[in-house]
Structures are given as C-alpha cells and as structure tokens.
Amino acid sequence: MRKPLIAGNWKMFKSLDQVGTFADDFISRVLDIENTDILLCPPYVYVQSLAQACEGTQVMVGAQNVFWEDEGAYTGEISALMLKSIGAEYSIIGHSERRQFFHETDETVNKRLFASIKADLVPIVCVGETLNDRESGKTFDIIGSQIRQGLEGLGSDMADTLVIAYEPVWAIGTGKTATPQMAQEVHAYIRTVITGLFGKEIAQNMRILYGGSVKGDNIDSLMAQDDIDGALVGGASLDAASFERILRFKG
Ligand code: 13P
C-alpha cells in the first residue's frame, strides 16, 4: 500500500570527485530495484551534478535543507525554487542537527515546509526526541508537538505527498539504534497524530521513515514493522555497497 522510501542523507561529506565515483558505482548496483523509492541527499553544491548523473534512472536527488523565501537579499541561503530548477525532487526539513546547531525551530520548519510544497519539492519533515526527553517520559509529547507545530496550517489537500522521518536524537551517529519495537511504537503514534490532523486516508498513505544508525544488519527488522515505511540513512549511505544492502532489505 505504501511504497517504501529509502533516503541517504550525506550530511557534509564527499568531494566532487567522490560524488562522481559513487554515482557510477551506485547506479549500476541498484538499477533493478523497482519496489522501493531511492533518494540521495548530497550537500547543496552537488545536487545538480548528482541529479544529472541519475537522469534516466529511478534514483532521485534531494536537498538537506531549503530556505523559505523564493529570492532576495539572504546571503548564503538557497531557495526551494532554485533547488527544483537544478533537479532536486525532495527536501529534508528540520533535521535534528539543524535544530541543534543552527537554531531550527518548529516555526522555521513550518516556513520551509510551505516553501517546499509551493516549489513542488516533496518535504521530509524530521522529528525526534533527545535522550533526556525519552528518559523523562516525554517522547510522545515532544513528537506530537513537533508535528502539530511543524505542520501548522497545512491543509489535507497539501499533505498527501508529505513524508515524516522519525529520528531519535540519541540514535543519530551513535551506533545506538532504537529497537524495532521502540521505533514502531513511535511510528504508530505519529500515524495517530496524522490521522487526527488530516484523516485516516492520508495517514494510511503517508510514509514514515526511521533514521538513526540504520545499517545493513538492522534494516530488515526495522522494515518488518507495520508502520516503518523506509529509512533516512546517514553514515551507511556514503558507501555504495552498504547503501545497496540497505535498499535490498527483506521484510
Ligand atoms: P546515521 O545513520 O549516521 O546515524 O544518521 C542518521 C541521520 O541523521 C539521517 O538523517
């Protein structure tokens, strides 16, 4: 019913040469994969060349962030329209590293969300609790409020392409993965919140990705969960063979 989506978030890694080498190797490895959507999100500066390398294949390219104005005197920022014009199809919004290091808030997530939809970029809105939130029993409260505030004002007519990524902050880059059961519990909760906001049909069709130390050896058990519809993969997406293994999950 929901086509899985597996996205690589390269964060701030790779040189232009390394991007080219990755693309040559990776594309030939995954050309036969049809039942999963494949997305690569490189740093902004490589979006265009990677999109060109992937042209004519099913591999899609997205950005790791997006600014909310179309154009203007905003030194250093990149608009959704610009990204769309160079071949991006998706944008990651509100990643916890942006929340942690660049003062991203639910309000700015909301602005980036509307700009993405307007430019026809599919938004991947990231939510997740810190270790402190989890240990003090606030996981659901935090996730619920990130979703309600991040998606504020979004109508059901605009919510149908939206993707949510659940990335517990304590599991990112730490080697600590949420157990499949822990992730499933939060994904099911997210679907309940989405049902409340947009109704059952949209919630049932919405893809909810898990992110946080996803690797070849844990993807199968994660994807076997009812409400996990894909993954947002950091470190393990930088290597073509290890990302291919994740894309060939069983479950
Ligand atoms: P890791 O897979 O490196 O833990 O990163 C997860 C992530 O932040 C993806 O957006």
Coordinates of C-alpha atoms and ligand atoms in Angstrom, one line a residue:
M1 CA 0.0 0.0 0.0
R2 CA 2.8 2.4 0.9
K3 CA 5.8 2.2 -1.4
P4 CA 9.0 2.2 0.8
L5 CA 11.3 5.2 0.5
I6 CA 14.9 4.9 1.5
A7 CA 16.9 8.1 1.5
G8 CA 20.6 8.7 2.0
N9 CA 21.5 11.9 3.9
W10 CA 25.1 12.5 3.2
K11 CA 25.4 15.4 5.6
M12 CA 28.6 17.4 5.0
F13 CA 30.7 14.7 3.3
K14 CA 32.3 13.9 -0.1
S15 CA 34.3 15.9 -2.7
L16 CA 33.0 16.4 -6.2
D17 CA 35.3 13.5 -7.4
Q18 CA 33.9 11.2 -4.8
V19 CA 30.4 12.1 -5.8
G20 CA 31.1 11.1 -9.4
T21 CA 32.7 7.8 -8.3
F22 CA 29.8 7.0 -6.0
A23 CA 27.2 7.7 -8.7
D24 CA 28.9 5.5 -11.3
D25 CA 29.2 2.6 -8.9
F26 CA 25.9 3.0 -7.1
I27 CA 23.6 3.5 -10.1
S28 CA 24.8 0.3 -11.7
R29 CA 24.2 -1.6 -8.5
V30 CA 20.6 -0.5 -7.9
L31 CA 19.1 -0.2 -11.4
D32 CA 16.9 -3.3 -11.0
I33 CA 15.3 -2.1 -7.7
E34 CA 11.7 -1.1 -8.5
N35 CA 9.7 -1.7 -5.4
T36 CA 11.5 1.0 -3.3
D37 CA 11.9 4.7 -4.0
I38 CA 15.6 5.6 -3.8
L39 CA 16.7 9.1 -2.8
L40 CA 20.2 10.6 -2.3
C41 CA 20.5 14.0 -0.5
P42 CA 24.1 15.3 -1.0
P43 CA 25.3 18.7 0.1
Y44 CA 23.7 21.5 -1.9
V45 CA 26.8 22.0 -4.1
Y46 CA 26.4 18.5 -5.6
V47 CA 22.7 18.4 -6.2
Q48 CA 22.9 19.4 -9.8
S49 CA 25.8 17.1 -10.8
L50 CA 24.3 14.2 -8.9
A51 CA 20.8 14.8 -10.5
Q52 CA 22.5 14.8 -13.9
A53 CA 24.3 11.6 -13.2
C54 CA 21.0 10.0 -12.1
E55 CA 19.0 11.3 -15.0
G56 CA 17.1 8.5 -16.8
T57 CA 17.3 6.2 -13.8
Q58 CA 14.9 5.7 -10.9
V59 CA 17.3 7.3 -8.4
M60 CA 16.1 10.6 -7.1
V61 CA 18.0 13.5 -5.6
G62 CA 17.0 15.8 -2.8
A63 CA 18.4 18.6 -0.7
Q64 CA 19.3 18.6 3.0
N65 CA 17.6 21.9 3.8
V66 CA 15.8 24.7 2.0
F67 CA 15.2 28.4 2.7
W68 CA 11.6 29.8 2.7
E69 CA 11.8 32.9 0.5
D70 CA 11.9 32.5 -3.3
E71 CA 14.7 35.0 -3.7
G72 CA 16.1 38.2 -2.0
A73 CA 18.9 39.6 0.0
Y74 CA 19.6 36.5 2.1
T75 CA 23.3 35.9 1.8
G76 CA 24.2 32.2 1.8
E77 CA 20.7 30.8 1.5
I78 CA 19.2 28.6 -1.2
S79 CA 15.5 28.7 -2.2
A80 CA 13.2 25.8 -2.9
L81 CA 12.7 27.2 -6.5
M82 CA 16.5 27.1 -7.1
L83 CA 16.7 23.6 -5.8
K84 CA 13.8 22.5 -8.0
S85 CA 15.4 24.1 -11.0
I86 CA 18.6 22.0 -10.7
G87 CA 16.9 18.7 -10.3
A88 CA 16.0 18.3 -6.7
E89 CA 12.8 16.4 -6.0
Y90 CA 12.8 16.3 -2.2
S91 CA 14.0 18.4 0.7
I92 CA 14.8 17.3 4.2
I93 CA 13.4 19.8 6.8
G94 CA 14.1 20.2 10.5
H95 CA 16.9 17.6 10.8
S96 CA 17.9 17.4 14.4
E97 CA 21.4 18.6 13.5
R98 CA 19.8 21.8 12.2
R99 CA 17.7 22.1 15.3
Q100 CA 20.8 21.5 17.5
F101 CA 23.4 23.6 15.7
F102 CA 21.5 26.1 13.6
H103 CA 18.6 27.2 15.8
E104 CA 16.0 25.5 13.7
T105 CA 12.6 25.7 15.4
D106 CA 9.2 24.3 14.6
E107 CA 8.3 27.7 13.3
T108 CA 11.1 27.7 10.7
V109 CA 10.3 24.1 9.9
N110 CA 6.8 25.3 9.1
K111 CA 8.1 28.0 6.7
R112 CA 10.4 25.6 4.9
L113 CA 7.6 23.1 4.6
F114 CA 5.3 25.6 2.8
A115 CA 8.1 26.8 0.6
S116 CA 8.9 23.2 -0.4
I117 CA 5.3 22.4 -1.3
K118 CA 5.0 25.6 -3.3
A119 CA 8.0 24.7 -5.4
D120 CA 6.9 21.1 -5.8
L121 CA 9.6 19.6 -3.7
V122 CA 8.5 16.7 -1.5
P123 CA 9.2 17.6 2.1
I124 CA 10.7 15.1 4.6
V125 CA 9.9 16.6 8.0
C126 CA 12.2 15.3 10.7
V127 CA 11.1 14.9 14.3
G128 CA 12.7 13.2 17.3
E129 CA 13.3 13.3 21.0
T130 CA 16.5 13.7 22.9
L131 CA 17.8 11.1 25.4
N132 CA 16.7 13.5 28.2
D133 CA 13.2 13.7 26.7
R134 CA 13.0 9.9 26.5
E135 CA 14.3 9.3 30.0
S136 CA 11.8 11.8 31.4
G137 CA 8.9 10.1 29.6
K138 CA 8.2 13.0 27.3
T139 CA 8.8 11.2 23.9
F140 CA 5.2 11.3 22.7
D141 CA 4.7 14.9 23.9
I142 CA 7.7 16.1 22.1
I143 CA 7.0 14.3 18.9
G144 CA 3.3 15.3 18.9
S145 CA 4.2 19.0 19.4
Q146 CA 6.9 18.9 16.7
I147 CA 4.4 17.5 14.3
R148 CA 1.5 19.8 15.2
Q149 CA 3.6 23.0 15.2
G150 CA 5.8 22.0 12.2
L151 CA 2.7 21.2 10.1
E152 CA 0.5 24.1 11.4
G153 CA -1.8 25.5 8.7
L154 CA -1.2 22.6 6.3
G155 CA -4.5 21.6 4.6
S156 CA -5.3 17.9 3.8
D157 CA -5.0 18.8 0.1
M158 CA -1.3 19.7 0.6
A159 CA -0.5 16.8 3.0
D160 CA -0.7 13.9 0.6
T161 CA 3.0 13.9 -0.6
L162 CA 4.4 14.8 2.8
V163 CA 7.0 12.3 4.4
I164 CA 7.8 12.3 8.1
A165 CA 11.1 11.0 9.4
Y166 CA 11.4 9.9 13.0
E167 CA 15.0 10.2 14.1
P168 CA 15.6 9.8 17.8
V169 CA 18.4 12.3 18.5
W170 CA 20.2 9.8 20.8
A171 CA 20.4 7.2 18.0
I172 CA 22.0 9.5 15.3
G173 CA 25.6 8.7 14.5
T174 CA 26.0 6.9 17.9
G175 CA 25.6 3.3 16.8
K176 CA 22.6 3.1 19.1
T177 CA 19.5 2.2 17.2
A178 CA 16.1 2.3 18.6
T179 CA 14.9 -1.3 18.8
P180 CA 12.4 -2.1 16.1
Q181 CA 9.7 -2.2 18.7
M182 CA 10.6 1.2 20.1
A183 CA 10.6 2.7 16.6
Q184 CA 7.3 1.0 15.8
E185 CA 5.7 2.4 18.9
V186 CA 6.6 6.0 17.9
H187 CA 5.7 5.5 14.3
A188 CA 2.3 4.2 15.2
Y189 CA 1.9 7.3 17.5
I190 CA 2.9 9.6 14.6
R191 CA 0.3 7.9 12.4
T192 CA -2.3 8.6 15.1
V193 CA -1.4 12.2 15.2
I194 CA -1.5 12.5 11.4
T195 CA -4.9 10.8 11.5
G196 CA -6.1 13.5 13.9
L197 CA -4.8 16.2 11.7
F198 CA -5.7 15.0 8.2
G199 CA -7.9 12.0 8.5
K200 CA -7.5 8.3 8.1
E201 CA -6.8 8.0 4.4
I202 CA -3.9 10.5 4.3
A203 CA -2.5 8.9 7.4
Q204 CA -2.7 5.4 6.0
N205 CA -0.9 6.6 2.8
M206 CA 1.8 8.7 4.5
R207 CA 5.3 7.3 4.5
I208 CA 7.0 7.5 7.9
L209 CA 10.8 6.8 7.8
Y210 CA 13.0 5.8 10.6
G211 CA 16.5 7.3 11.0
G212 CA 19.4 6.8 13.4
S213 CA 22.2 4.3 12.9
V214 CA 20.4 2.4 10.2
K215 CA 22.8 -0.3 8.8
G216 CA 22.6 -3.4 6.7
D217 CA 22.3 -5.5 9.8
N218 CA 19.3 -3.8 11.3
I219 CA 17.3 -2.6 8.3
D220 CA 15.4 -5.9 7.9
S221 CA 14.0 -6.0 11.4
L222 CA 13.1 -2.3 11.2
M223 CA 11.3 -2.7 7.8
A224 CA 9.4 -5.6 9.2
Q225 CA 7.4 -3.3 11.4
D226 CA 3.9 -2.3 10.3
D227 CA 4.4 1.5 10.5
I228 CA 8.0 1.8 9.3
D229 CA 7.9 2.7 5.6
G230 CA 11.5 3.4 4.9
A231 CA 14.7 4.9 6.3
L232 CA 16.7 8.1 6.4
V233 CA 20.3 6.8 6.4
G234 CA 23.3 8.9 7.4
G235 CA 26.7 7.2 7.6
A236 CA 25.8 4.0 5.9
S237 CA 24.6 5.8 2.8
L238 CA 28.1 7.2 2.0
D239 CA 29.3 3.8 0.7
A240 CA 27.6 2.4 -2.4
A241 CA 27.8 -1.2 -1.3
S242 CA 26.5 -0.6 2.2
F243 CA 23.6 1.6 1.0
E244 CA 22.8 -1.0 -1.7
R245 CA 22.5 -3.6 1.1
I246 CA 20.0 -1.4 3.0
L247 CA 18.0 -0.9 -0.2
R248 CA 17.7 -4.7 -0.6
F249 CA 16.1 -5.1 2.8
K250 CA 14.0 -8.1 3.5
G251 CA 10.9 -7.6 5.5
Ligands
13P1 P1 23.3 8.0 11.0 O1 22.6 6.9 10.1 O2 24.7 8.3 10.6 O3 23.0 7.7 12.4 O4 22.5 9.3 10.7 C1 21.1 9.3 10.7 C2 20.6 10.6 10.2 O5 20.8 11.7 10.8 C3 20.0 10.6 8.9 O6 19.4 11.9 8.6

